[in-house]
Coordinates of C-alpha atoms and ligand atoms in Angstrom, one line a residue:
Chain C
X7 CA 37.2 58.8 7.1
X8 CA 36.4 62.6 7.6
X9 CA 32.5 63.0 8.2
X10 CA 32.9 66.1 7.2
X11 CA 34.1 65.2 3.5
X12 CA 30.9 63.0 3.1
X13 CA 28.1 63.8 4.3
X14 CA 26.2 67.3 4.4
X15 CA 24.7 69.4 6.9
X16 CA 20.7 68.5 7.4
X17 CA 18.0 71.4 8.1
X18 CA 16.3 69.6 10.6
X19 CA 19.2 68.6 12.6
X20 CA 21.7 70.0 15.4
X21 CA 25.1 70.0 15.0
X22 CA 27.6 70.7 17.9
X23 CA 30.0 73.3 17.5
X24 CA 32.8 71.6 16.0
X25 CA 31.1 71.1 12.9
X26 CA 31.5 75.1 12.5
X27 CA 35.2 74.9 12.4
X28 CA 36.7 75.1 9.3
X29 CA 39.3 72.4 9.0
X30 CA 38.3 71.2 11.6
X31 CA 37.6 67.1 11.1
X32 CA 33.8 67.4 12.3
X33 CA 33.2 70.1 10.2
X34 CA 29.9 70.1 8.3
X35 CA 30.0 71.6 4.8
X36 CA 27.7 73.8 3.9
X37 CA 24.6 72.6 1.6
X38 CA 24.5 75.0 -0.9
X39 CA 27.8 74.5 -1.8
X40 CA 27.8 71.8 -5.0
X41 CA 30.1 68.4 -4.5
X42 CA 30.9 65.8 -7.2
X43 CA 32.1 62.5 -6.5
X44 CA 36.3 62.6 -6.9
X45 CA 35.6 59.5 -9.4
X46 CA 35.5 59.8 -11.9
X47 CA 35.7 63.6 -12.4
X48 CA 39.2 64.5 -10.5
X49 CA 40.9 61.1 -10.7
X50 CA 39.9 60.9 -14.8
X51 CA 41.6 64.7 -15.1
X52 CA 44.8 63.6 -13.3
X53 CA 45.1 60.9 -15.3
X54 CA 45.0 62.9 -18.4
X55 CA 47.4 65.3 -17.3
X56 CA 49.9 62.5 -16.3
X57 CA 49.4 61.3 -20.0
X58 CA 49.9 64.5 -21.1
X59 CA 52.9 64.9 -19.5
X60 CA 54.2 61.5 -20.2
X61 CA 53.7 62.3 -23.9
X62 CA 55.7 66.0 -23.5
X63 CA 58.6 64.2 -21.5
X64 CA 58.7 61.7 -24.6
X65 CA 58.5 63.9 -27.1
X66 CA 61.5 66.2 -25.5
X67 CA 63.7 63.3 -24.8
X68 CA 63.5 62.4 -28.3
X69 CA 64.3 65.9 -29.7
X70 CA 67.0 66.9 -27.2
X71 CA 69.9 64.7 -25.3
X72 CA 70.9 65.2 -22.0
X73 CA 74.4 67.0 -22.3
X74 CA 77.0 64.4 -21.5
X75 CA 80.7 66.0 -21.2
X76 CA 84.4 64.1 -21.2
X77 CA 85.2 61.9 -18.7
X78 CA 85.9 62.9 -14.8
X79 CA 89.3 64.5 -14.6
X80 CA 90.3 66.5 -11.7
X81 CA 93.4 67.6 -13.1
X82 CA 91.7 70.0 -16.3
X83 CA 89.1 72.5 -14.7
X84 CA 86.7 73.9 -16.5
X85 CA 86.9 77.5 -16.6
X86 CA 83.8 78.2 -15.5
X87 CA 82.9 75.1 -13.4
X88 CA 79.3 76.2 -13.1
X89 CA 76.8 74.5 -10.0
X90 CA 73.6 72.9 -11.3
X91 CA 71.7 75.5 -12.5
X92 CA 69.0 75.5 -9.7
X93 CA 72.3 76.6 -7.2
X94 CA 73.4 79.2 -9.7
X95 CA 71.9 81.6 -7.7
X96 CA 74.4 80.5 -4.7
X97 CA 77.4 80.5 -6.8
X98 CA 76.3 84.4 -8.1
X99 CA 76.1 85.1 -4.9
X100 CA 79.8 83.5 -4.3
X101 CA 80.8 86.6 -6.6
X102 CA 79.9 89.0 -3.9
X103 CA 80.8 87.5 -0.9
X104 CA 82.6 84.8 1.0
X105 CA 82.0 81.7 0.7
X106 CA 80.8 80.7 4.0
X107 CA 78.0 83.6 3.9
X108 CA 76.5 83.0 0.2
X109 CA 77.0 79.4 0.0
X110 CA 75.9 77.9 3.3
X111 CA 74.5 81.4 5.8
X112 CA 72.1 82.7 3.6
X113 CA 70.4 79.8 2.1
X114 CA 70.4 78.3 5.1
X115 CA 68.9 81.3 6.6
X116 CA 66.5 81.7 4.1
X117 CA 65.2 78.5 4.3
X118 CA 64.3 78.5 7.9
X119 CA 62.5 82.2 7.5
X120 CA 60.5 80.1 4.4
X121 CA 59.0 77.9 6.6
X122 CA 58.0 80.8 9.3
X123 CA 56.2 82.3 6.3
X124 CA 52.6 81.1 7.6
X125 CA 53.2 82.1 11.1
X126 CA 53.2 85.7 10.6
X127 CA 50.4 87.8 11.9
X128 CA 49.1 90.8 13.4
X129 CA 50.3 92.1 16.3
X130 CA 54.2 90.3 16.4
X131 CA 57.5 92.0 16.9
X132 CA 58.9 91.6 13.4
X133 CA 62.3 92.3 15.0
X134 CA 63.3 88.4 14.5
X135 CA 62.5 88.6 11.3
X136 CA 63.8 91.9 10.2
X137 CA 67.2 90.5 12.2
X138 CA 67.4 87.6 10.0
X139 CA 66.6 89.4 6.5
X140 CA 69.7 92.2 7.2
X141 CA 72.1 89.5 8.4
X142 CA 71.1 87.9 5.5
X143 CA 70.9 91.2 2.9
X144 CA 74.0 93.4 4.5
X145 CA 76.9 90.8 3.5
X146 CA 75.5 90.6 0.2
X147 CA 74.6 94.1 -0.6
X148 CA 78.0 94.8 0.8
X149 CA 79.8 92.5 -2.0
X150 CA 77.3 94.1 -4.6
X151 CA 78.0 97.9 -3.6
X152 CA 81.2 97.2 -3.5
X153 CA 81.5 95.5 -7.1
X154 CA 79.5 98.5 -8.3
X155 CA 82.4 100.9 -6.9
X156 CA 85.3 98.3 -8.6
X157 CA 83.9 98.8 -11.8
X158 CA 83.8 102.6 -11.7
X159 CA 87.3 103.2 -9.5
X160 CA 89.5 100.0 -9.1
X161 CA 91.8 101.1 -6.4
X162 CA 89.2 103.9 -4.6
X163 CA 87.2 100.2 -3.8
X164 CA 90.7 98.3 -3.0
X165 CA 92.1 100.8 -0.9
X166 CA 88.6 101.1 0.8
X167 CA 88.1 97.8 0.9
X168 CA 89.8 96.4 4.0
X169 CA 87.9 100.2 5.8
X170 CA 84.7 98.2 5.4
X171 CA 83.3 101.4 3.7
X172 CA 80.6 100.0 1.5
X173 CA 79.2 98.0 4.8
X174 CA 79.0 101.2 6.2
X175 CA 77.1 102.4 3.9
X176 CA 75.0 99.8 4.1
X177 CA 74.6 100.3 8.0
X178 CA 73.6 104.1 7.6
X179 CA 70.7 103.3 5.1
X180 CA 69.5 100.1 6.8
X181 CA 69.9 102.1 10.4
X182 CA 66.9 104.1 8.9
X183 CA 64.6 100.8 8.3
X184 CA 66.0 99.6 11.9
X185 CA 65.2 102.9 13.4
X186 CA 61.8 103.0 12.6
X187 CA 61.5 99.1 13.8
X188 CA 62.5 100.2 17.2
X189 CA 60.0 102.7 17.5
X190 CA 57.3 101.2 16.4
X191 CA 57.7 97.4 16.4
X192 CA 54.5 95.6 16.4
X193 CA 53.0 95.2 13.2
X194 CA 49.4 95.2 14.8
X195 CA 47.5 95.3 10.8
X196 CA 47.2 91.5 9.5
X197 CA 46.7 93.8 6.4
X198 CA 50.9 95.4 6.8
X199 CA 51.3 91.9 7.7
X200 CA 49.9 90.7 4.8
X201 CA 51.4 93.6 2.6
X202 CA 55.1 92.8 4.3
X203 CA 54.8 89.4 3.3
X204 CA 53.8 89.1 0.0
X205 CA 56.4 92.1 -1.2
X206 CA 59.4 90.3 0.6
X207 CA 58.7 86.6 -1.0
X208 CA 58.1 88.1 -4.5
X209 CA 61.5 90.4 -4.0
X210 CA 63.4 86.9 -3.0
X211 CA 61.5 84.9 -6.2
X212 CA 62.2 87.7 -8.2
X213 CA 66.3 87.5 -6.7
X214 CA 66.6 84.3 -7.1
X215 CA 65.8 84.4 -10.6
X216 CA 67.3 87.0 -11.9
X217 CA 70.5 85.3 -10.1
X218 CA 70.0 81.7 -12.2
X219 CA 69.4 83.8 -15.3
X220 CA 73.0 85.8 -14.8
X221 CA 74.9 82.3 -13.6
X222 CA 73.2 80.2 -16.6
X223 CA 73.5 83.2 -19.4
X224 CA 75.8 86.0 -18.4
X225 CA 79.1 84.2 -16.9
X226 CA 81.8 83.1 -19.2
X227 CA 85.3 82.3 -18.0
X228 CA 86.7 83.5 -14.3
X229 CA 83.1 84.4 -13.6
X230 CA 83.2 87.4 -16.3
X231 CA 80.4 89.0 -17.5
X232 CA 79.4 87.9 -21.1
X233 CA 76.4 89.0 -22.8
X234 CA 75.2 85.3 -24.7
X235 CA 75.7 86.2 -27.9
X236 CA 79.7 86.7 -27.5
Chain P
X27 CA 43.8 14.0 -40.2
X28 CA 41.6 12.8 -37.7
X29 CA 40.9 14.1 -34.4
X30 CA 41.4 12.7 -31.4
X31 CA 38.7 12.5 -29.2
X32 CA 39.9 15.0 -26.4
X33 CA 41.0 17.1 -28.5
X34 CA 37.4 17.1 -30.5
X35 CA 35.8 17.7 -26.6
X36 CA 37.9 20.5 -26.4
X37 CA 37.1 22.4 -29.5
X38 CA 33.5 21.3 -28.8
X39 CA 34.0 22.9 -25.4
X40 CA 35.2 26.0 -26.7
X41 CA 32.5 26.4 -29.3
X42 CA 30.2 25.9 -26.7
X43 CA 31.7 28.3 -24.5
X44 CA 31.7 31.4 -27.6
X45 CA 28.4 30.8 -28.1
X46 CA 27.5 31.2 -24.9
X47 CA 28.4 34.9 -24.8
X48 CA 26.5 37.8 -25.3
X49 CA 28.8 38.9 -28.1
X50 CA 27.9 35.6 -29.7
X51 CA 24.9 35.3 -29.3
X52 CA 23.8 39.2 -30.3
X53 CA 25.7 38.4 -33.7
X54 CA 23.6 35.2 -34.3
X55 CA 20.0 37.0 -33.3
X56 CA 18.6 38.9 -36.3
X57 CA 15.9 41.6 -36.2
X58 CA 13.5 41.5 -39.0
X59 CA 15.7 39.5 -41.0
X60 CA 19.0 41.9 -41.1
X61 CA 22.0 40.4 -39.4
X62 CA 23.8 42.4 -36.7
X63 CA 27.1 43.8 -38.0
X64 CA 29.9 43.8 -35.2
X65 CA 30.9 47.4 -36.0
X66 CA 27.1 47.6 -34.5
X67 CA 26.7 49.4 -30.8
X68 CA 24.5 46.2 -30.1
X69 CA 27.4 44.6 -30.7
X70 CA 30.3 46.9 -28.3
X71 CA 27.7 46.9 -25.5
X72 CA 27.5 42.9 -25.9
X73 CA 31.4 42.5 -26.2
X74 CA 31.8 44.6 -22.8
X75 CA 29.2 42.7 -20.6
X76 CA 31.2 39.7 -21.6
X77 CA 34.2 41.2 -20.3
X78 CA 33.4 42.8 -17.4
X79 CA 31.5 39.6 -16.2
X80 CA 34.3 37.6 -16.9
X81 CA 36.0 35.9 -14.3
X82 CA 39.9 37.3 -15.0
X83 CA 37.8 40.9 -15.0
X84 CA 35.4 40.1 -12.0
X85 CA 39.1 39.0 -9.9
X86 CA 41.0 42.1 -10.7
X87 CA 38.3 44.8 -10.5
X88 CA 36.4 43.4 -7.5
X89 CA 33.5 45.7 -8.1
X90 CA 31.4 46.0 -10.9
X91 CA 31.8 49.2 -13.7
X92 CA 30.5 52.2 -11.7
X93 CA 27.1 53.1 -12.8
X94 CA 25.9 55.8 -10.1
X95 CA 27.1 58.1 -8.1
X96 CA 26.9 56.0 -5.0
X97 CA 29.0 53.1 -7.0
X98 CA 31.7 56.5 -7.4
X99 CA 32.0 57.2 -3.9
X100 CA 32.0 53.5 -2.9
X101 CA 35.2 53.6 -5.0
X102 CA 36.6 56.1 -3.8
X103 CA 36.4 54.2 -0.2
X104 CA 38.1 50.6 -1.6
X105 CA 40.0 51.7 -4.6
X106 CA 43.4 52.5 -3.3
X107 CA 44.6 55.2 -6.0
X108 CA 41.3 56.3 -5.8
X109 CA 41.3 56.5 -2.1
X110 CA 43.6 59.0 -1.8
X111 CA 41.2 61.3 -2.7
X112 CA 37.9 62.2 -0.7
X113 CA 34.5 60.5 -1.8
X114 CA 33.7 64.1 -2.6
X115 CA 34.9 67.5 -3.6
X116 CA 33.8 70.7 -3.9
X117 CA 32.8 71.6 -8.0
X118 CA 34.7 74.4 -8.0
X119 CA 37.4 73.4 -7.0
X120 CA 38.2 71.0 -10.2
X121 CA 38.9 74.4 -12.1
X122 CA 42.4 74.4 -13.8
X123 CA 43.2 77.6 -12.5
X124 CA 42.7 76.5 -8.9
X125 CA 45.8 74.1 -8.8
X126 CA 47.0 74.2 -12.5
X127 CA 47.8 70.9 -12.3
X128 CA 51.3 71.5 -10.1
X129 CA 51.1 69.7 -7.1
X130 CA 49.7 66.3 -9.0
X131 CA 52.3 67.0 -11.8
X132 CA 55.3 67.0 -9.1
X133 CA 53.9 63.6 -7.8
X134 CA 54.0 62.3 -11.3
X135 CA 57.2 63.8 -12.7
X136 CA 58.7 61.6 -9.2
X137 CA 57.0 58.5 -10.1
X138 CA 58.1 58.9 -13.6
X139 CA 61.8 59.7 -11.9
X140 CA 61.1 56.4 -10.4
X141 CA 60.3 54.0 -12.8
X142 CA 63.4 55.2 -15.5
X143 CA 65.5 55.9 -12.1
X144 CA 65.2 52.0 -11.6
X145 CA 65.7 51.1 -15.3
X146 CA 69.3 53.0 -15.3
X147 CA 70.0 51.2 -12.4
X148 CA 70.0 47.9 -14.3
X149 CA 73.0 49.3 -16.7
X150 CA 75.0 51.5 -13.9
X151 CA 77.6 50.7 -11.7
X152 CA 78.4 53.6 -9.3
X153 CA 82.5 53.0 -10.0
X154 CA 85.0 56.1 -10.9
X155 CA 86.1 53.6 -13.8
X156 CA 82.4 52.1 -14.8
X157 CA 80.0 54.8 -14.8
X158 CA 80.7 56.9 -17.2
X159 CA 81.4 54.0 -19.8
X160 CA 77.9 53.0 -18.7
X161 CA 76.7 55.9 -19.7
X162 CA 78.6 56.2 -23.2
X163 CA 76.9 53.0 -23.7
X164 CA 73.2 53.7 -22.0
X165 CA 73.6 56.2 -24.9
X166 CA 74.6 54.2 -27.6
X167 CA 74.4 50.5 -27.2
X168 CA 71.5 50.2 -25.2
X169 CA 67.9 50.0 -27.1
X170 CA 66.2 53.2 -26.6
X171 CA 68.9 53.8 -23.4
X172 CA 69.5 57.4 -25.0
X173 CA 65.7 58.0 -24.5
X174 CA 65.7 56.4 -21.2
X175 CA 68.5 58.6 -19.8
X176 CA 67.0 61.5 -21.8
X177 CA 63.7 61.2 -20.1
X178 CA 65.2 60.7 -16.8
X179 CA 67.6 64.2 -17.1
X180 CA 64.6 66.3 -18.0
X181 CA 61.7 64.8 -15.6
X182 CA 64.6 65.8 -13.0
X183 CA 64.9 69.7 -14.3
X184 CA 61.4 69.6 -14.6
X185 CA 60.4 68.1 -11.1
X186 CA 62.7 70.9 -9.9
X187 CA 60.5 73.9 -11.8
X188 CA 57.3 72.4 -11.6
X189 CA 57.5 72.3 -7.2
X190 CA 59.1 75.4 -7.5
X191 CA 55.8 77.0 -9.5
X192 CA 53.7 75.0 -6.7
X193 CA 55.2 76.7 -4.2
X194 CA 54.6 80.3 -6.4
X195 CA 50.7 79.0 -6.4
X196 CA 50.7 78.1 -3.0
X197 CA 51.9 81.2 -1.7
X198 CA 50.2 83.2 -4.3
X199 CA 46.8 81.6 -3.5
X200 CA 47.6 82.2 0.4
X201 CA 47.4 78.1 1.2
X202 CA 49.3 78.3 3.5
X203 CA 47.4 79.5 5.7
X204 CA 45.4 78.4 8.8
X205 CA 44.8 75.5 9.1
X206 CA 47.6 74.7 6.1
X207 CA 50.9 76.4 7.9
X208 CA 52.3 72.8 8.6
X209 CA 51.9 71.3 5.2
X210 CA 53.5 74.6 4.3
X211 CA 56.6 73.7 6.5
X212 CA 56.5 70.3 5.1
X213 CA 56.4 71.6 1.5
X214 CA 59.9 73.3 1.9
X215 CA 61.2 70.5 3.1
X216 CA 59.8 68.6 0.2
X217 CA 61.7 71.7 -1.9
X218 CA 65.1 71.2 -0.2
X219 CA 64.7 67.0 -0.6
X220 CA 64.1 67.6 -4.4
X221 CA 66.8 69.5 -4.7
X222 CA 69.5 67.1 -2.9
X223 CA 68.2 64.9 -5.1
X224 CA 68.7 66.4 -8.1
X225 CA 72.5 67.7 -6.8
X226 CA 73.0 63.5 -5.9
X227 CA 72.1 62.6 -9.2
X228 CA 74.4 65.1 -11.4
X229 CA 77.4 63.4 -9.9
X230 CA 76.6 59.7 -11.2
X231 CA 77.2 60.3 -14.9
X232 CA 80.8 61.0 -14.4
X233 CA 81.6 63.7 -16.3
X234 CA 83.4 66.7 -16.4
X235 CA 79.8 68.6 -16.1
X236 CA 79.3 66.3 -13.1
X237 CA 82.9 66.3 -11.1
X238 CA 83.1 70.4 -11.4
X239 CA 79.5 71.4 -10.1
X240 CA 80.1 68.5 -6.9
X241 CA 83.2 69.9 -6.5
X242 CA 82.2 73.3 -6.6
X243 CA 79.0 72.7 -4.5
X244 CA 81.0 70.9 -1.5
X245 CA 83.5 74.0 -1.6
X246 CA 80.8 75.7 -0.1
X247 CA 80.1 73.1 2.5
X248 CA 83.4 73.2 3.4
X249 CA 83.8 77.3 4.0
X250 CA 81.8 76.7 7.5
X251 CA 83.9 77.8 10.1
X252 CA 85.6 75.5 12.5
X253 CA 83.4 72.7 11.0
X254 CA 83.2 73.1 7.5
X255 CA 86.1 70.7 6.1
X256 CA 85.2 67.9 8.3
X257 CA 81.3 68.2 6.5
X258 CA 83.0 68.1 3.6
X259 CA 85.5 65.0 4.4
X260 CA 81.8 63.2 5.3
X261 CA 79.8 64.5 2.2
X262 CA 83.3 62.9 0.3
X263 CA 84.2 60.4 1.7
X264 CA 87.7 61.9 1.5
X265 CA 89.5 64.8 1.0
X266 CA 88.4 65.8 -2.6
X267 CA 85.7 64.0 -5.3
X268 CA 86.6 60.1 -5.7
X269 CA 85.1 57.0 -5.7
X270 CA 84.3 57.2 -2.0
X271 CA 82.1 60.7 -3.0
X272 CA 80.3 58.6 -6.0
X273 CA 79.3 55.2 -4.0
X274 CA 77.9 58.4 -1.2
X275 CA 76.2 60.3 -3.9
X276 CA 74.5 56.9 -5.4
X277 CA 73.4 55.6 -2.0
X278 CA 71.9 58.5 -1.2
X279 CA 70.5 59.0 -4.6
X280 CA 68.8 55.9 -5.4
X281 CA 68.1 54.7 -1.4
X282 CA 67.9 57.1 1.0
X283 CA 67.1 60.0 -0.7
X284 CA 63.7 58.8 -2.8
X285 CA 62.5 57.2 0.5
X286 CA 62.6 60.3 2.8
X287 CA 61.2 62.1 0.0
X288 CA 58.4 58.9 -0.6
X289 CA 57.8 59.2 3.3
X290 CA 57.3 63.4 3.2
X291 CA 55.2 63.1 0.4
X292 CA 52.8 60.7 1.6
X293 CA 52.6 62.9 4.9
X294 CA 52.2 65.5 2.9
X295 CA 48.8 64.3 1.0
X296 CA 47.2 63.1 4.3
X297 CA 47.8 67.1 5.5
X298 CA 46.2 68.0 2.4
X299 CA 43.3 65.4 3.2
X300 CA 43.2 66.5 6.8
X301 CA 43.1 70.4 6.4
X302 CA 40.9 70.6 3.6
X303 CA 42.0 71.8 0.4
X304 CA 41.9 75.4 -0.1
X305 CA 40.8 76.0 -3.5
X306 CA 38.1 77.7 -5.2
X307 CA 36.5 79.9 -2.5
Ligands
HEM25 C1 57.8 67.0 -4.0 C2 57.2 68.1 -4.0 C3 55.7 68.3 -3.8 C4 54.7 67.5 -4.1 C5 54.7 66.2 -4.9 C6 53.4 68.2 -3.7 C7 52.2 67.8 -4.0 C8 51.0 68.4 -3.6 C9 49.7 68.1 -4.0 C10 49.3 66.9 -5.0 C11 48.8 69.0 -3.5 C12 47.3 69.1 -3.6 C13 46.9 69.7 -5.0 C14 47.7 70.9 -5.5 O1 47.9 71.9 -4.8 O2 48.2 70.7 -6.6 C15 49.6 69.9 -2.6 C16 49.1 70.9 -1.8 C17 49.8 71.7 -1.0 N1 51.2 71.9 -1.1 FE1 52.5 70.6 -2.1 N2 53.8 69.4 -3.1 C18 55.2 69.5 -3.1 C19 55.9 70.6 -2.6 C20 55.4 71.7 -1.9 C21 56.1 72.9 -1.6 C22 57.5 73.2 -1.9 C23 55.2 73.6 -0.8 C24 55.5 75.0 -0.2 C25 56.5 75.4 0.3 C26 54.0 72.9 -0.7 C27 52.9 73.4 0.0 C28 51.6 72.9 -0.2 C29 50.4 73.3 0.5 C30 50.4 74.4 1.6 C31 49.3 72.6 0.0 C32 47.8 72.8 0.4 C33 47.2 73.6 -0.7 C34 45.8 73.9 -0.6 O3 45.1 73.3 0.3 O4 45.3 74.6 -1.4 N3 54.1 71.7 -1.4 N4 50.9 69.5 -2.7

């Protein structure tokens, strides 16, 4: 068992250093914080909030049936054949660029600079980082600039299309952000640190919900936008 | 009729034995000449030492009902549920706001997945030309199988939010942080798992619903370059969805799936024991 968890730090005693760590499995709490025992006072409030839920899940499974369609048939598609909604996100992004990069680059991509999240600090070349998000961002913003130009002139964007004009675009305004990485890489403020991370994981919470929103409520047949009461 | 002589030491054995209790015994006792009522407290407190002294009671709960805090902790050290948890916590940590509930909830919604997860099982067979009859009749044939399915759709949608909106806390309350930047790691893995299980599970049904989003989903497996179509021919067992995709998607589902999760999550509680929880400074 962890000493630390059980017993608290004495007056009249000495403690080796250890027990100042924080997390650290010898650490001695401090006295004047106040501990209750777990029982009954957590485990009795987890209970109640699994019966709680229990009761919700009941009550919503007797108000509302899980959708249940025709039978399999891979000769009638569904027009839209819409992804769980939780990948939604991924098939809005399949609007604005290839497969390959919205279905399998990004995410995956996105995933691995989730779970480097905790390892940023002060004083770090964000270059890796800043690499990752505009290989990630540029394909994408480079479908959705260019959609923006389809809907105002159709053939301008086809004829520009294959001239890669809206990535250049993109290139010019991100050369600016990329610019000022290279003179001035290190990030040597946990507070910009800090500051850096929070605004880029609410931006990608905020994106990927506004995506599952659009792909649940805004996409009728061959991906069209519909507004949901049409 | 007259009673045989066993069976006459029997009853007397029995009356013997219910007027030995404390329930009993309170009942016959009188103070001042009024009789105790059972809807009495006397009476409840009476009733309960008889159970708990019991013998079926006494083998089941080895311990006797917790009275002070030292019974509590030694609980917490031999209960297993109970166990999981430290002897003690911080008060303020026990705030709703701290957790809201999110992390705890996820474990539940899984082992509520569980439990109706196993029940389906007993109606479904993971053929092209079963399952979806299965389900027509999990729907309609089955006593409360609607519900049962029902139950098992949402927890899933729900498990799916609810981590999600841990995750939102965790991040929000800055968890993650030293000493907490592996759990962290191991929570996003716990995201992706809970996802693939949910995507697994949409295919078993049958359905139009659940051929289309498979279909479309592996399309995007297969647009890797070089490699992509042969990760698709794996993830279906063939060149497009078919029975060799379904018996894939239910082995994963119900097997392998649920016990990588079962073995992350269990890692992922002894992190939480072994950092510390963050909450509530
Ligand atoms: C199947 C999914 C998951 C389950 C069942 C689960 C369960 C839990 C529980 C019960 C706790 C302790 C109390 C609480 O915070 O509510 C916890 C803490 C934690 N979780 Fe999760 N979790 C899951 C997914 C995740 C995800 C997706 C992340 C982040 C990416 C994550 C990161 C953490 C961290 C860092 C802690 C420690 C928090 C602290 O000490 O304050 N978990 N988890």
């Amino acid at each position: 068992m962890n000493p630390g968890s059980s017993g608290n730090a004495q007056k009249d005693k000495e403690y080796g250093l250890l027990g100042f760590i924080e997390g650290h499995p010898g650490n001695i709490p401090d006295t004047d914080v106040e501990r209750i025992s777990s029982y009954p006072h957590l485990v009795a409030r987890e209970f109640l909030a699994f019966g709680l839920m229990l009761a919700t899940l009941l009550v919503v499974s007797f108000l509302f049936d899980a959708p249940l369609e025709e039978l399999a048939n891979a000769s009638k598609t569904p027009n839209p054949a819409k992804a769980p909604w939780y990948f939604l996100s991924l098939q809005e992004m399949l609007h604005y660029a290839p497969p390959f990069i919205s279905g399998v680059f990004i995410p995956g991509l996105l995933v691995m600079v989730m779970c480097t999240i905790p390892y940023w600090r002060g004083r770090m070349s964000l270059m890796p980082i800043m690499f990752l998000l505009s290989a990630i961002l540029l394909p994408l913003l480079d479908g959705i600039v260019w959609a923006g130009i389809h809907a105002v002139a159709p053939g301008f964007a086809d004829a520009t299309r294959s001239l890669g004009f809206p990535t250049f675009i993109m290139l010019i305004i991100s050369a600016f952000g990329i610019g000022k990485l290279l003179l001035n890489p290190y990030f040597d403020d946990e507070a910009r640190v800090e500051v850096l991370r929070k605004r880029l994981f609410l931006v990608f919470v905020g994106i990927v919900f506004v995506l599952v929103m659009i792909g649940q409520f805004f996409r009728g047949p061959e991906w069209r936008w519909v507004w949901p009461w049409q | 009729m007259s009673e045989q002589p066993e069976e006459r030491r029997l009853i007397r054995r029995l009356r013997n034995w219910v007027r030995s209790t404390a329930a009993s015994k309170y009942l016959h006792s009188s103070d001042s000449g009024t009789k105790h009522s059972v809807f009495s407290g006397g009476f409840r407190s009476a009733l309960k030492s008889d159970i708990v002294t019991s013998l079926p009671w006494r083998s089941v709960f080895a311990r006797p009902y917790p009275q002070t805090p030292k019974d509590n902790s030694e609980i917490a050290i031999t209960s297993f549920w109970i166990h999981l948890h430290p002897a003690s916590i911080r008060k303020e940590t026990l705030k709703f706001s701290v957790t809201y509930g999110l992390g705890g909830l996820a474990c539940g919604l899984f082992m509520v997945l569980a439990a109706t997860g196993i029940m389906e099982m007993f109606y479904y067979v993971p053929a092209t030309d079963h399952a979806y009859k299965d389900m027509v009749d999990l729907q309609h044939v089955v006593s409360l199988g609607k519900i049962l399915r029902n139950m098992h759709r949402w927890a899933a949608h729900a498990m799916v939010i609810i981590v999600a909106l841990h995750m939102l806390r965790v991040f929000l309350q800055k968890a993650y942080k030293a000493p907490r930047q592996l759990n962290w790691v191991i929570g996003v893995i716990l995201l992706c798992l809970t996802m693939m299980l949910s995507f697994t599970g949409y295919l078993l049904p049958w359905d139009q619903l659940a051929f289309w989003a498979i279909t479309v989903g592996t399309n995007m497996a297969g647009s890797i370059p070089l490699i992509g179509p042969k990760v698709r021919y794996v993830l279906l067992g063939g060149p497009n969805v078919d029975q060799a995709t379904l018996i894939r998607f239910f082995v994963l589902h119900v097997v392998v799936l649920p016990m990588v999760i079962s073995l992350f999550m269990v890692f992922h509680f002894w992190r939480v024991r072994k950092d510390g929880f963050s909450g509530g400074k």
